[in-house]
Each structure stands twice: as structure tokens, then as C-alpha cells.
């Protein structure tokens, strides 16, 4: 059973994103991390969310946010 699992479809064909889209993605990923930390259920899923959020932020700012 996967309660609280958030999955997002890959968008391999998309190369440009709006600022709003990137902010929303970061908000979703970090909200899930905060919830897991608050509840005391640190899992590999939270680690992956942090990794994905970091990759999004790094790419975003490296390309001139």
C-alpha cells in the first residue's frame, strides 16, 4: 500500500518550462519532504524528492532564472 505516494508523468519531450511550473514542482516536492520529516517517516522517497528538487533548482538557476 502506498499512502501519500506522489507520482508525476515524465515529460521527456518538453525542454522549456514556465517559471510557475518550476515553482509548483518545487513546492510539491518539498511539501512531501516536509510532511515525511514532520511525521518522522524518513524514507528513500523523501531523499529522491530532495534530489529531484535540487536538480530542478540547479538547472533552473544555471540557465539564468
Coordinates of C-alpha atoms in Angstrom, one line a residue:
X1 CA 0.0 0.0 0.0
X2 CA 1.4 3.4 -1.0
X3 CA -0.3 6.1 1.1
X4 CA 0.9 9.6 0.2
X5 CA 2.7 8.5 -2.9
X6 CA 3.0 11.3 -5.5
X7 CA 4.0 10.3 -9.0
X8 CA 4.4 12.6 -11.9
X9 CA 4.5 11.7 -15.5
X10 CA 7.8 12.1 -17.3
X11 CA 7.9 14.9 -19.8
X12 CA 10.9 13.8 -21.8
X13 CA 9.8 15.7 -24.9
X14 CA 9.4 19.0 -23.1
X15 CA 12.5 21.2 -23.0
X16 CA 11.1 24.6 -21.7
X17 CA 9.1 25.2 -18.6
X18 CA 7.4 28.3 -17.3
X19 CA 8.6 29.8 -14.0
X20 CA 5.2 29.0 -12.5
X21 CA 5.6 25.3 -13.5
X22 CA 9.0 25.1 -11.9
X23 CA 7.8 26.8 -8.7
X24 CA 4.9 24.4 -8.5
X25 CA 7.1 21.4 -9.0
X26 CA 9.5 22.6 -6.2
X27 CA 6.5 23.3 -3.9
X28 CA 5.1 19.8 -4.4
X29 CA 8.4 18.0 -3.9
X30 CA 9.3 20.0 -0.8
X31 CA 5.9 19.7 0.7
X32 CA 6.2 16.0 0.5
X33 CA 9.6 16.1 2.2
X34 CA 8.3 18.4 5.0
X35 CA 5.4 16.1 5.6
X36 CA 7.6 13.0 5.8
X37 CA 10.1 14.7 8.2
X38 CA 7.2 16.1 10.4
X39 CA 5.7 12.6 10.7
X40 CA 9.0 11.1 11.4
X41 CA 8.9 8.8 8.4
X42 CA 12.1 9.5 6.6
X43 CA 12.2 7.2 3.6
X44 CA 14.2 6.8 0.4
X45 CA 11.2 8.5 -1.3
X46 CA 11.9 11.7 0.6
X47 CA 15.5 11.5 -0.4
X48 CA 14.5 11.2 -4.0
X49 CA 12.2 14.2 -3.7
X50 CA 15.1 16.3 -2.3
X51 CA 17.3 15.1 -5.2
X52 CA 14.7 15.9 -7.8
X53 CA 14.1 19.4 -6.3
X54 CA 17.8 20.1 -6.2
X55 CA 18.2 19.1 -9.8
X56 CA 15.3 21.3 -10.9
X57 CA 16.6 24.3 -8.9
X58 CA 20.2 23.8 -10.1
X59 CA 19.2 23.6 -13.7
X60 CA 16.8 26.5 -13.4
X61 CA 19.4 28.8 -11.8
X62 CA 22.2 27.7 -14.0
X63 CA 20.2 28.7 -17.0
X64 CA 19.5 32.2 -15.8
X65 CA 16.5 32.1 -13.5

